[in-house]
mmCIF file of C-alpha atoms in Angstrom:
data_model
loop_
_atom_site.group_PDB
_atom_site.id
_atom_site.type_symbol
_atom_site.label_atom_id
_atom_site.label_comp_id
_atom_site.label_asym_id
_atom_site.label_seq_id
_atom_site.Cartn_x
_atom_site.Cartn_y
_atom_site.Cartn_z
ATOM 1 C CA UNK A 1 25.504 -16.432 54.325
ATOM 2 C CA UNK A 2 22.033 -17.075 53.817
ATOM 3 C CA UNK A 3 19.331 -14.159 54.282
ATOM 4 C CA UNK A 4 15.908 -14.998 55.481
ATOM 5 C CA UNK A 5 14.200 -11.954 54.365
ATOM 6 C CA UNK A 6 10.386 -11.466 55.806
ATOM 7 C CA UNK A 7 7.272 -12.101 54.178
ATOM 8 C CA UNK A 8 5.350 -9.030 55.545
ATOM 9 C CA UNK A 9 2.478 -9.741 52.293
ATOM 10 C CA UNK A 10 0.975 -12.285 54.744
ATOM 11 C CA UNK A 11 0.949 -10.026 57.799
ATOM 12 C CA UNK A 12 -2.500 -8.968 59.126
ATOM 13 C CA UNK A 13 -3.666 -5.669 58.069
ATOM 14 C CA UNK A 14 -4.511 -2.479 59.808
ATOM 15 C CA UNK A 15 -7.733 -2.130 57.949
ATOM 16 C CA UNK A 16 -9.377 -5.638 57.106
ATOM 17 C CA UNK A 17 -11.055 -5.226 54.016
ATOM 18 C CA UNK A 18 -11.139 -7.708 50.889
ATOM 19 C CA UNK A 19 -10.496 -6.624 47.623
ATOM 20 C CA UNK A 20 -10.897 -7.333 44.257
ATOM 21 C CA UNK A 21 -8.713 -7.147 41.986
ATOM 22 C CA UNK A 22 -4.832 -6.413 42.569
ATOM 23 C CA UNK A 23 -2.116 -7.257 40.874
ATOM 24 C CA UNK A 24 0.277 -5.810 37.816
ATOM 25 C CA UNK A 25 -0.525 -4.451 34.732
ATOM 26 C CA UNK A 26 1.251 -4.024 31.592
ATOM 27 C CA UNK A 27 3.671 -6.753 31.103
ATOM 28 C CA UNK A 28 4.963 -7.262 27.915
ATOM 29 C CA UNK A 29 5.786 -10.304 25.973
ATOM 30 C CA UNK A 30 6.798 -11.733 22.564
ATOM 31 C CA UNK A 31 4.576 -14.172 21.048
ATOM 32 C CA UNK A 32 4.577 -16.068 17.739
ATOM 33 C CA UNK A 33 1.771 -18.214 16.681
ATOM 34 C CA UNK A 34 2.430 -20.470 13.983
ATOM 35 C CA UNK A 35 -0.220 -21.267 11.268
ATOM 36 C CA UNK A 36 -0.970 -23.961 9.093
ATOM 37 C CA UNK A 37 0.400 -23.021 5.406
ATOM 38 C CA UNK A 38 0.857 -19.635 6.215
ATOM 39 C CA UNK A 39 3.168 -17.356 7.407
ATOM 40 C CA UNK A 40 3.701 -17.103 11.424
ATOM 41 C CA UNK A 41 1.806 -14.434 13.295
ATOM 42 C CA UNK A 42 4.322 -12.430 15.260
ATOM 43 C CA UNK A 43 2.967 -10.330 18.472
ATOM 44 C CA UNK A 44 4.150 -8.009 20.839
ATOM 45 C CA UNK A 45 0.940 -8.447 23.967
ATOM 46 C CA UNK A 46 0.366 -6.778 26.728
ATOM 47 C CA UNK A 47 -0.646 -8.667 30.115
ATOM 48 C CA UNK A 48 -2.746 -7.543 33.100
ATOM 49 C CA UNK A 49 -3.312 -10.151 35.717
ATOM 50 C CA UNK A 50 -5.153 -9.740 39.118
ATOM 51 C CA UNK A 51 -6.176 -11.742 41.898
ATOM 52 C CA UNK A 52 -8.757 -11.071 45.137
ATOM 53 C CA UNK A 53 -7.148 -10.502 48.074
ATOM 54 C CA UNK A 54 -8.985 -11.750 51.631
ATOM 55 C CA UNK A 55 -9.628 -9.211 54.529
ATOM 56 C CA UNK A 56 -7.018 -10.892 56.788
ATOM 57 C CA UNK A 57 -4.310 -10.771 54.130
ATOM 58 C CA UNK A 58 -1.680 -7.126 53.660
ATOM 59 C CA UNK A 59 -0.937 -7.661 49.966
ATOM 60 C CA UNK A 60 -0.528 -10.234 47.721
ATOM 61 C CA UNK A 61 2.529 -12.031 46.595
ATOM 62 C CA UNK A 62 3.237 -9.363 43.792
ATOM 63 C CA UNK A 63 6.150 -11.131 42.038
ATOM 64 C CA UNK A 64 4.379 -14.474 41.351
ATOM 65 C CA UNK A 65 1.936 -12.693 38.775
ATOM 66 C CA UNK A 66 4.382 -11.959 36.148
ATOM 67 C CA UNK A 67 6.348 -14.943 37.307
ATOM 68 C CA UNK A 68 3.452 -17.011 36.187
ATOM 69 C CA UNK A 69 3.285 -15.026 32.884
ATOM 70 C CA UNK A 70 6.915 -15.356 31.626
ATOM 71 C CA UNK A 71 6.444 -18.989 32.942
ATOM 72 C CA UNK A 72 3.456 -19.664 30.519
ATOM 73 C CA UNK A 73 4.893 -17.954 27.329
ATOM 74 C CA UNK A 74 8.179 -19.572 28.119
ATOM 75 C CA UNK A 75 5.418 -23.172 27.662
ATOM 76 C CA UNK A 76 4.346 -21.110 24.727
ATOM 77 C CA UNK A 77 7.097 -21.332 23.019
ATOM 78 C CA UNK A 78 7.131 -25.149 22.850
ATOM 79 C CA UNK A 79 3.445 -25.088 22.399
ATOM 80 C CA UNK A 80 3.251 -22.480 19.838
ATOM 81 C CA UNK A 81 -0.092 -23.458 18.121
ATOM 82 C CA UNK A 82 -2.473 -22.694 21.635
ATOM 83 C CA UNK A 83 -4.789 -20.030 20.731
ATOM 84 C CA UNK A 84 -4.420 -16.754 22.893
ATOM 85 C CA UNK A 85 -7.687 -17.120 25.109
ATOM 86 C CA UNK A 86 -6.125 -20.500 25.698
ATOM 87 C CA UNK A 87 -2.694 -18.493 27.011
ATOM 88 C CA UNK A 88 -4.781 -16.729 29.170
ATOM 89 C CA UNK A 89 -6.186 -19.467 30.816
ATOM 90 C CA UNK A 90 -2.787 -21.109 31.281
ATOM 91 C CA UNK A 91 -1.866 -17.972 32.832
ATOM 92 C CA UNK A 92 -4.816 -18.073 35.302
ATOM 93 C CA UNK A 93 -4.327 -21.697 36.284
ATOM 94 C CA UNK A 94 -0.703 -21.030 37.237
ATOM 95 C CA UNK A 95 -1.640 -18.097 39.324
ATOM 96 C CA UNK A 96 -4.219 -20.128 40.919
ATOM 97 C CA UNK A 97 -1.497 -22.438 42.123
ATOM 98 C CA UNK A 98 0.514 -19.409 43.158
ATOM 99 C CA UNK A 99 -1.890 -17.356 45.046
ATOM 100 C CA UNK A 100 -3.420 -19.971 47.035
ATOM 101 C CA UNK A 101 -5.380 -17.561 48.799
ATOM 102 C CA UNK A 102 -7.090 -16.030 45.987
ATOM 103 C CA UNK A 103 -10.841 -17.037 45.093
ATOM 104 C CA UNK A 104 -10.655 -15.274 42.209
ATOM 105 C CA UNK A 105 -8.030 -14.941 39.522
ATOM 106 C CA UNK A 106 -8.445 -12.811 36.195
ATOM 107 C CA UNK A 107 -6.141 -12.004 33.108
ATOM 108 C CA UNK A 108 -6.518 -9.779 30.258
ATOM 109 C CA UNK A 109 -4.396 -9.726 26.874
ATOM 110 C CA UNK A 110 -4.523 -7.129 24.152
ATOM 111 C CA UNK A 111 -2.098 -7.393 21.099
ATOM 112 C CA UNK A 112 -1.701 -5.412 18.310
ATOM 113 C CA UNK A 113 -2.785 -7.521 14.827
ATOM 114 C CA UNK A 114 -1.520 -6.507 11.727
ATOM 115 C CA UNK A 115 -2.903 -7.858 9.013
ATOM 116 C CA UNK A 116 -3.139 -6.865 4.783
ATOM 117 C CA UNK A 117 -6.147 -5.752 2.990
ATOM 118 C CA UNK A 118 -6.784 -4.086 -0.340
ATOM 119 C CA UNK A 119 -8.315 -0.264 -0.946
ATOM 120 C CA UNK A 120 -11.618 -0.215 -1.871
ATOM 121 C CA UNK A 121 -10.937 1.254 -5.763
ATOM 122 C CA UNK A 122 -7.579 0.669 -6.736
ATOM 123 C CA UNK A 123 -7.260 -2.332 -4.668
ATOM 124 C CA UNK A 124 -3.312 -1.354 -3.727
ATOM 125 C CA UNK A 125 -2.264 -3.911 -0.660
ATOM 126 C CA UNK A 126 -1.722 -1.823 2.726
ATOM 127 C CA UNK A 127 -1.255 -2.849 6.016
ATOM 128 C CA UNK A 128 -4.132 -2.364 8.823
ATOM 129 C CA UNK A 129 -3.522 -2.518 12.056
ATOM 130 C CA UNK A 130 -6.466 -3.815 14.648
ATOM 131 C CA UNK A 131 -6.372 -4.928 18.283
ATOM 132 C CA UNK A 132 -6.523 -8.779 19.522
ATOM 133 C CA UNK A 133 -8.029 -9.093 23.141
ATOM 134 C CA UNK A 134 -8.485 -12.464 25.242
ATOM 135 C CA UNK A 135 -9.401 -12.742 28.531
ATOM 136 C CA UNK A 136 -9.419 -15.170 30.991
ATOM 137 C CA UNK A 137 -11.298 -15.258 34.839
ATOM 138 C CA UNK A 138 -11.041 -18.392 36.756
ATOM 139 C CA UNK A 139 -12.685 -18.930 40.167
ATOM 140 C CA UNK A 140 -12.693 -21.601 43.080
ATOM 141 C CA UNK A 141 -15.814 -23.920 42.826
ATOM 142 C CA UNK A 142 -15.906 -26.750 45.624
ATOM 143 C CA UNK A 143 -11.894 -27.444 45.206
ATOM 144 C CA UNK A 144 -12.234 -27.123 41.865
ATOM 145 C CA UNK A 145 -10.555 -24.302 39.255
ATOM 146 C CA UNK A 146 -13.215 -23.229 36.867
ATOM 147 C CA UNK A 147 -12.002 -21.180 34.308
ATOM 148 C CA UNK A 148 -13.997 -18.871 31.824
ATOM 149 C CA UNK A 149 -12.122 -18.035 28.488
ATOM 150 C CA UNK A 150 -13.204 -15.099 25.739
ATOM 151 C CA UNK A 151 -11.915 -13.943 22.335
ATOM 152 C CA UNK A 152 -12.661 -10.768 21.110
ATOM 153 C CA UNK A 153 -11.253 -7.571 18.913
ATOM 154 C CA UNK A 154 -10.985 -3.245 18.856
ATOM 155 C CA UNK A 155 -11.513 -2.123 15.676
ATOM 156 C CA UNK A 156 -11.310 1.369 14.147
ATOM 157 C CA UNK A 157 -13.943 2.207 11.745
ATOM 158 C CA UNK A 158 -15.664 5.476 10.247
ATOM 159 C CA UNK A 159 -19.593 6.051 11.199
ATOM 160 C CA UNK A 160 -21.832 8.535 9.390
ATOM 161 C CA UNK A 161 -24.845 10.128 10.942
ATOM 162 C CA UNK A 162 -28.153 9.317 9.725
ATOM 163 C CA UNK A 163 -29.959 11.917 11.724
ATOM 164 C CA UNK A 164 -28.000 14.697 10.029
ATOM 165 C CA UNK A 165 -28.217 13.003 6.810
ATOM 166 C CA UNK A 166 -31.733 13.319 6.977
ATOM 167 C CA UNK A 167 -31.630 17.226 7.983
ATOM 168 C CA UNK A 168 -29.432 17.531 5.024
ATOM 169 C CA UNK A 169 -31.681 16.163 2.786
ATOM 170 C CA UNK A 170 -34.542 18.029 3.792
ATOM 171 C CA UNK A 171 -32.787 21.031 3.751
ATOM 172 C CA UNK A 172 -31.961 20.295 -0.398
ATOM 173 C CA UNK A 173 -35.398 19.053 -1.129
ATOM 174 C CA UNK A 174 -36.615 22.780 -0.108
ATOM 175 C CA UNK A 175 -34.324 24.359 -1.860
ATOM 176 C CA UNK A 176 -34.929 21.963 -4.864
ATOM 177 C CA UNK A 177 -38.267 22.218 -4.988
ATOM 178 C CA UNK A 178 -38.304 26.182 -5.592
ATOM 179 C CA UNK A 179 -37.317 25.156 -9.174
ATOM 180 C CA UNK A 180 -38.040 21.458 -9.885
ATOM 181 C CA UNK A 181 -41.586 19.547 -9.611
ATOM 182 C CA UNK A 182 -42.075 17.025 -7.233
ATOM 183 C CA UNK A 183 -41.712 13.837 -9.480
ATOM 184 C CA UNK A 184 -38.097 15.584 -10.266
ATOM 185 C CA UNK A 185 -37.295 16.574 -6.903
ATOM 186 C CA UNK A 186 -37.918 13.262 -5.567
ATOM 187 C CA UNK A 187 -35.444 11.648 -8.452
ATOM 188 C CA UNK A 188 -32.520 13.806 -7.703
ATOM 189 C CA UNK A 189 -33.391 12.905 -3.893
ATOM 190 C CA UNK A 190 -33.521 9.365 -4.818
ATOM 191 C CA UNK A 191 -29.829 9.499 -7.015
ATOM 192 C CA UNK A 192 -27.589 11.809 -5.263
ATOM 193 C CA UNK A 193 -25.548 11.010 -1.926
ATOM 194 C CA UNK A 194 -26.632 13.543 1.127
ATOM 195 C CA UNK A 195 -23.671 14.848 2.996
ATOM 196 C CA UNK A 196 -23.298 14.246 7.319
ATOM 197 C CA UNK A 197 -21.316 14.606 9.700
ATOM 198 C CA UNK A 198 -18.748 11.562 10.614
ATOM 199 C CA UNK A 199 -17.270 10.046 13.314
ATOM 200 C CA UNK A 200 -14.206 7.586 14.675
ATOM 201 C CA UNK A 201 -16.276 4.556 15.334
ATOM 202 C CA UNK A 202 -14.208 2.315 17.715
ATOM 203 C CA UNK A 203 -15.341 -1.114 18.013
ATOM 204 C CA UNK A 204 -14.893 -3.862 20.680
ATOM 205 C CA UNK A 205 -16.760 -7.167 20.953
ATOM 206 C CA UNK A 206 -15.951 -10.279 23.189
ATOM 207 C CA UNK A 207 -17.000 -13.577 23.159
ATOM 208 C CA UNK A 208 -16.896 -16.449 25.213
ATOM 209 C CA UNK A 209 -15.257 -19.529 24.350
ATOM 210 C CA UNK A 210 -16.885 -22.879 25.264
ATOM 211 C CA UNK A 211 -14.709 -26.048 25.336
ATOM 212 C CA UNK A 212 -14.249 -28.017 22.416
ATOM 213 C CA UNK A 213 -15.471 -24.659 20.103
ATOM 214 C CA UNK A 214 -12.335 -22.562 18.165
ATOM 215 C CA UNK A 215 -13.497 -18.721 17.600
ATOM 216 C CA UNK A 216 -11.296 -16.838 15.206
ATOM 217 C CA UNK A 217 -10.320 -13.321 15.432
ATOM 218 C CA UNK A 218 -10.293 -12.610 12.518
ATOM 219 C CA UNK A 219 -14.341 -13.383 12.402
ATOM 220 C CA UNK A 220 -14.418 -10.982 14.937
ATOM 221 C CA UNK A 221 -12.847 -8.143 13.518
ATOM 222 C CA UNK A 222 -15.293 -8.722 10.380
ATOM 223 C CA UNK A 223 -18.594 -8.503 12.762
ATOM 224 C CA UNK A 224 -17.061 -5.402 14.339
ATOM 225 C CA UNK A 225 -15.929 -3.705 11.326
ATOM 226 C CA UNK A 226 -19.140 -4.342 9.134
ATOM 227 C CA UNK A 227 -21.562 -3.016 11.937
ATOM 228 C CA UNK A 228 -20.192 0.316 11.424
ATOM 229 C CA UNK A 229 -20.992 2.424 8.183
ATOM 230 C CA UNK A 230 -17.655 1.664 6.471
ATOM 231 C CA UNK A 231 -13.434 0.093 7.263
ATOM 232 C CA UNK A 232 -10.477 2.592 7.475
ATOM 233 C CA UNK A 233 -8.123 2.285 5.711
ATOM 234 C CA UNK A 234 -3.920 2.874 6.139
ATOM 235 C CA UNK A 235 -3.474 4.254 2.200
ATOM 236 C CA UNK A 236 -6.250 5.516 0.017
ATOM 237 C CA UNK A 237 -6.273 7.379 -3.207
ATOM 238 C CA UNK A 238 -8.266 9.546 -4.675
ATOM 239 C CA UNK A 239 -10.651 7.364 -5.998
ATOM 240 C CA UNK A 240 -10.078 5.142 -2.864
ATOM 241 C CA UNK A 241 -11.087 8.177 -0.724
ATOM 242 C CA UNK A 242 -14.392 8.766 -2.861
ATOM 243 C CA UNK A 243 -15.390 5.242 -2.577
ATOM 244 C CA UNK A 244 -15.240 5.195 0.962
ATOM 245 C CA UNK A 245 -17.320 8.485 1.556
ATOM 246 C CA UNK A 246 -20.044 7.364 -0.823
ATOM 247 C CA UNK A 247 -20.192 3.853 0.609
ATOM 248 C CA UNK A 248 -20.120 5.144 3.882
ATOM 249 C CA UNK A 249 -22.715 7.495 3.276
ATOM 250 C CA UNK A 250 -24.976 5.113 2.241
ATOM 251 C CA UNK A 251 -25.038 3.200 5.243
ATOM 252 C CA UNK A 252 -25.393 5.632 8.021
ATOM 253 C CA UNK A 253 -25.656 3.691 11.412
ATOM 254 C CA UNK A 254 -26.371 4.929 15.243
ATOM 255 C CA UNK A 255 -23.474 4.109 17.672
ATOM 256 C CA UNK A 256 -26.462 2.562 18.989
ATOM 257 C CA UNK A 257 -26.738 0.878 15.642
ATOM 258 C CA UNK A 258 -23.258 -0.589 15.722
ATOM 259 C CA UNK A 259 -23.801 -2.876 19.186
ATOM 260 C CA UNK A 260 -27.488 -4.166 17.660
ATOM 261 C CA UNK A 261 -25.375 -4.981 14.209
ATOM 262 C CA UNK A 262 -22.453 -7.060 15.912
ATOM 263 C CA UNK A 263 -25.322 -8.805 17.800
ATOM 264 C CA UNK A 264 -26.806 -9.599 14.668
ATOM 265 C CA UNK A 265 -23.407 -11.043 13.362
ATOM 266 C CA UNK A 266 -23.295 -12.607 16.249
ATOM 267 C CA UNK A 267 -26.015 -14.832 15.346
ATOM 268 C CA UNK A 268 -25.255 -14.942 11.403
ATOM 269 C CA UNK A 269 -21.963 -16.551 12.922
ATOM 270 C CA UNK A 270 -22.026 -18.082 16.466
ATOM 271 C CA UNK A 271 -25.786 -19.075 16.123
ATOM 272 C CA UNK A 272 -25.038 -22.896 17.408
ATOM 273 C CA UNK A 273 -23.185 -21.851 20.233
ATOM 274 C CA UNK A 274 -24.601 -22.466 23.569
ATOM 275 C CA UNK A 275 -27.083 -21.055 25.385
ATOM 276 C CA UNK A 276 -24.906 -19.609 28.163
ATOM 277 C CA UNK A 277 -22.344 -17.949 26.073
ATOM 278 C CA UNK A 278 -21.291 -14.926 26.996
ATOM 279 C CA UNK A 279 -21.053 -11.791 24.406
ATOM 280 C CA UNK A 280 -20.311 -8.156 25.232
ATOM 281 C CA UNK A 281 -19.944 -5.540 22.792
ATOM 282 C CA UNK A 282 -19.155 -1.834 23.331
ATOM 283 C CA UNK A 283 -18.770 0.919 20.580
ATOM 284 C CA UNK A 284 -17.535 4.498 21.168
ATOM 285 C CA UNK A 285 -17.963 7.162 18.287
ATOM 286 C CA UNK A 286 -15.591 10.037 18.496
ATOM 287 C CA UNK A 287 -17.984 12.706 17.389
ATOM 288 C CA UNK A 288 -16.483 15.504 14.896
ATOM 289 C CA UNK A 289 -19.110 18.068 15.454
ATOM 290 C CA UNK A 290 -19.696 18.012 19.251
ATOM 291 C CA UNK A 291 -16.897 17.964 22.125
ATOM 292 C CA UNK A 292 -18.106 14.982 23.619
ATOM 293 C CA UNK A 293 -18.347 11.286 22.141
ATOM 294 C CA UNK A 294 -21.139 8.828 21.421
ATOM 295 C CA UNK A 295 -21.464 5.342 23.357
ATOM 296 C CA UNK A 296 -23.336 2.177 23.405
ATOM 297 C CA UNK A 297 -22.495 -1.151 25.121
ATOM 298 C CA UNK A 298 -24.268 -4.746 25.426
ATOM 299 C CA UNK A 299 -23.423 -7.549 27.800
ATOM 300 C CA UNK A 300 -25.507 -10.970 26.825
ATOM 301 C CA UNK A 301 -25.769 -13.818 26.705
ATOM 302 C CA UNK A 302 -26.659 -16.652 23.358
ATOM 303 C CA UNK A 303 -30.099 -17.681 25.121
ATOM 304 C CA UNK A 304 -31.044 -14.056 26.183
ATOM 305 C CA UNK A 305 -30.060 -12.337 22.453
ATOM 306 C CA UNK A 306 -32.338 -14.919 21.380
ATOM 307 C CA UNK A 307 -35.231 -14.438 23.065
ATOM 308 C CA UNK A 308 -35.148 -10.970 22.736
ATOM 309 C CA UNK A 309 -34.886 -11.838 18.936
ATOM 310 C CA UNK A 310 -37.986 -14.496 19.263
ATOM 311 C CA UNK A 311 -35.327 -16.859 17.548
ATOM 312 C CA UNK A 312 -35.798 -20.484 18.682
ATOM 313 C CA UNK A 313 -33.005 -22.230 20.631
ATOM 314 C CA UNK A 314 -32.099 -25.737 19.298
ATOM 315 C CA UNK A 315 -32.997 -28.532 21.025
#
């Protein structure tokens, strides 16, 4: 016997507001992207996916989110070479066609990425881990499905203080100068590495990813990770650990610093891009000497970081 069991999500509701984003978060799936003459990258994402809902609407169609998600990586795995802003969009176009109702469809991704790198000193192989992010919003546009795709990457880092640096240094150069001459003083100054206070500097920058263009991640994580005073790192030794505090401390940065420097890589390495590329970048630093933490953020786009640059557009 056959059940027809109602569909109460397309009842009227009580209260007939529009909203704008519903839907499920944190859906998990098993990716692997293969690579030409390397080894496979294996990933474990996680999936949020929401849609708009109209005023005369109760809920949406809940099921048919991660329906459209396990039907998308279950492509995928025919597929496996599609980049994972590109999964994102396939995600959004099949909820499009599911939700027929919505206006508006959006999809985030974030994956773990491990990946190897070697310690500063004693150059011993260790494995870091950083976070992969794509996104994905796609829209209605006179009967047509427009759909917006970014790349981007979190990245753990370690920032160093300049302001305190600075007090520090002061604060030696008095006490210096009660036994040294100037010309002295201002050698020592000029050789030895000022101590400062640190911080957690966490990283995120996203781009957008025009047609026809491929953005790697990994270019990413390199722009986030070299706007901050120095990399983390899984396993140091000794004279790992020293090599990170004195390169560190010679490149104290702002959190405010960090956003301006993955702007400027931005440039260095997106420069041809088009104008109406969209960037945003975002760095918290988890102070060490205060209870609350440090934050900066920058949405953009290509034409507006250039003009604000006085860099000249290409014709």
């Amino acid at each position: 016997m056959n059940v027809c069991f109602p569909d109460t999500q397309d009842d009227t509701p009580r209260i007939p507001i529009e909203l704008n984003r519903v839907g499920v978060t944190g859906v998990k799936k098993l990716l692997r992207i293969e690579r030409i003459n390397k080894r496979p990258i294996i990933l474990l994402p996680t999936f949020d996916a929401f849609v708009d809902l109209p005023n005369d609407q109760k809920g949406i169609h809940m099921s048919r989110s991660p329906e459209a998600i396990s039907e998308v990586m279950e492509d995928v795995t025919k597929n496996s070479a599609l980049e994972v802003e590109t999964i994102c969009a396939e995600i959004v176009n099949k909820m499009m066609q599911k939700h027929e109702y919505a206006k508006r469809v959006e999809v985030h991704m974030t994956s773990d990425y491990m990946h190897i790198r070697e310690s500063p000193a004693t150059k011993n192989k260790t494995q870091e881990v950083s976070k992969l992010k794509a996104k994905a919003i796609g829209y209605r546009e006179d009967g047509q499905i427009k759909i917006q795709k970014m790349i981007g990457a979190e990245v753990i880092g370690m920032t160093v203080c300049p302001c305190a640096q600075e007090s520090v240094k002061e604060a030696d150069k008095s006490k210096l100068l009660e036994f040294l001459d100037e010309q002295t003083t201002e050698k020592v100054l000029n050789t030895v590495t000022f101590a400062s206070h640190n911080q957690r500097g966490i990283g995120t920058l996203l781009i957008e990813v025009p047609e026809n263009e491929v953005i790697k991640a990994e270019d990413i994580m390199s722009i986030v990770e070299k706007a901050m005073s120095s990399p983390v790192y899984e396993l140091l030794k000794r004279p790992d650990e020293n090599a990170v505090v004195m390169n560190a401390h010679e490149k104290p940065v702002f959190v405010e610093d960090c956003v301006r420097n993955m702007m400027e890589g931005i440039l260095e390495n997106f420069y041809h891009l088009p104008d109406d590329t969209v960037i945003t970048a975002k760095q918290i630093n988890e102070e060490s000497i205060h209870r609350h933490n440090a934050y900066a953020e920058k949405n953009t786009t290509m034409k507006e970081l250039k003009e604000e640059l006085n860099i000249k557009s290409d014709d």
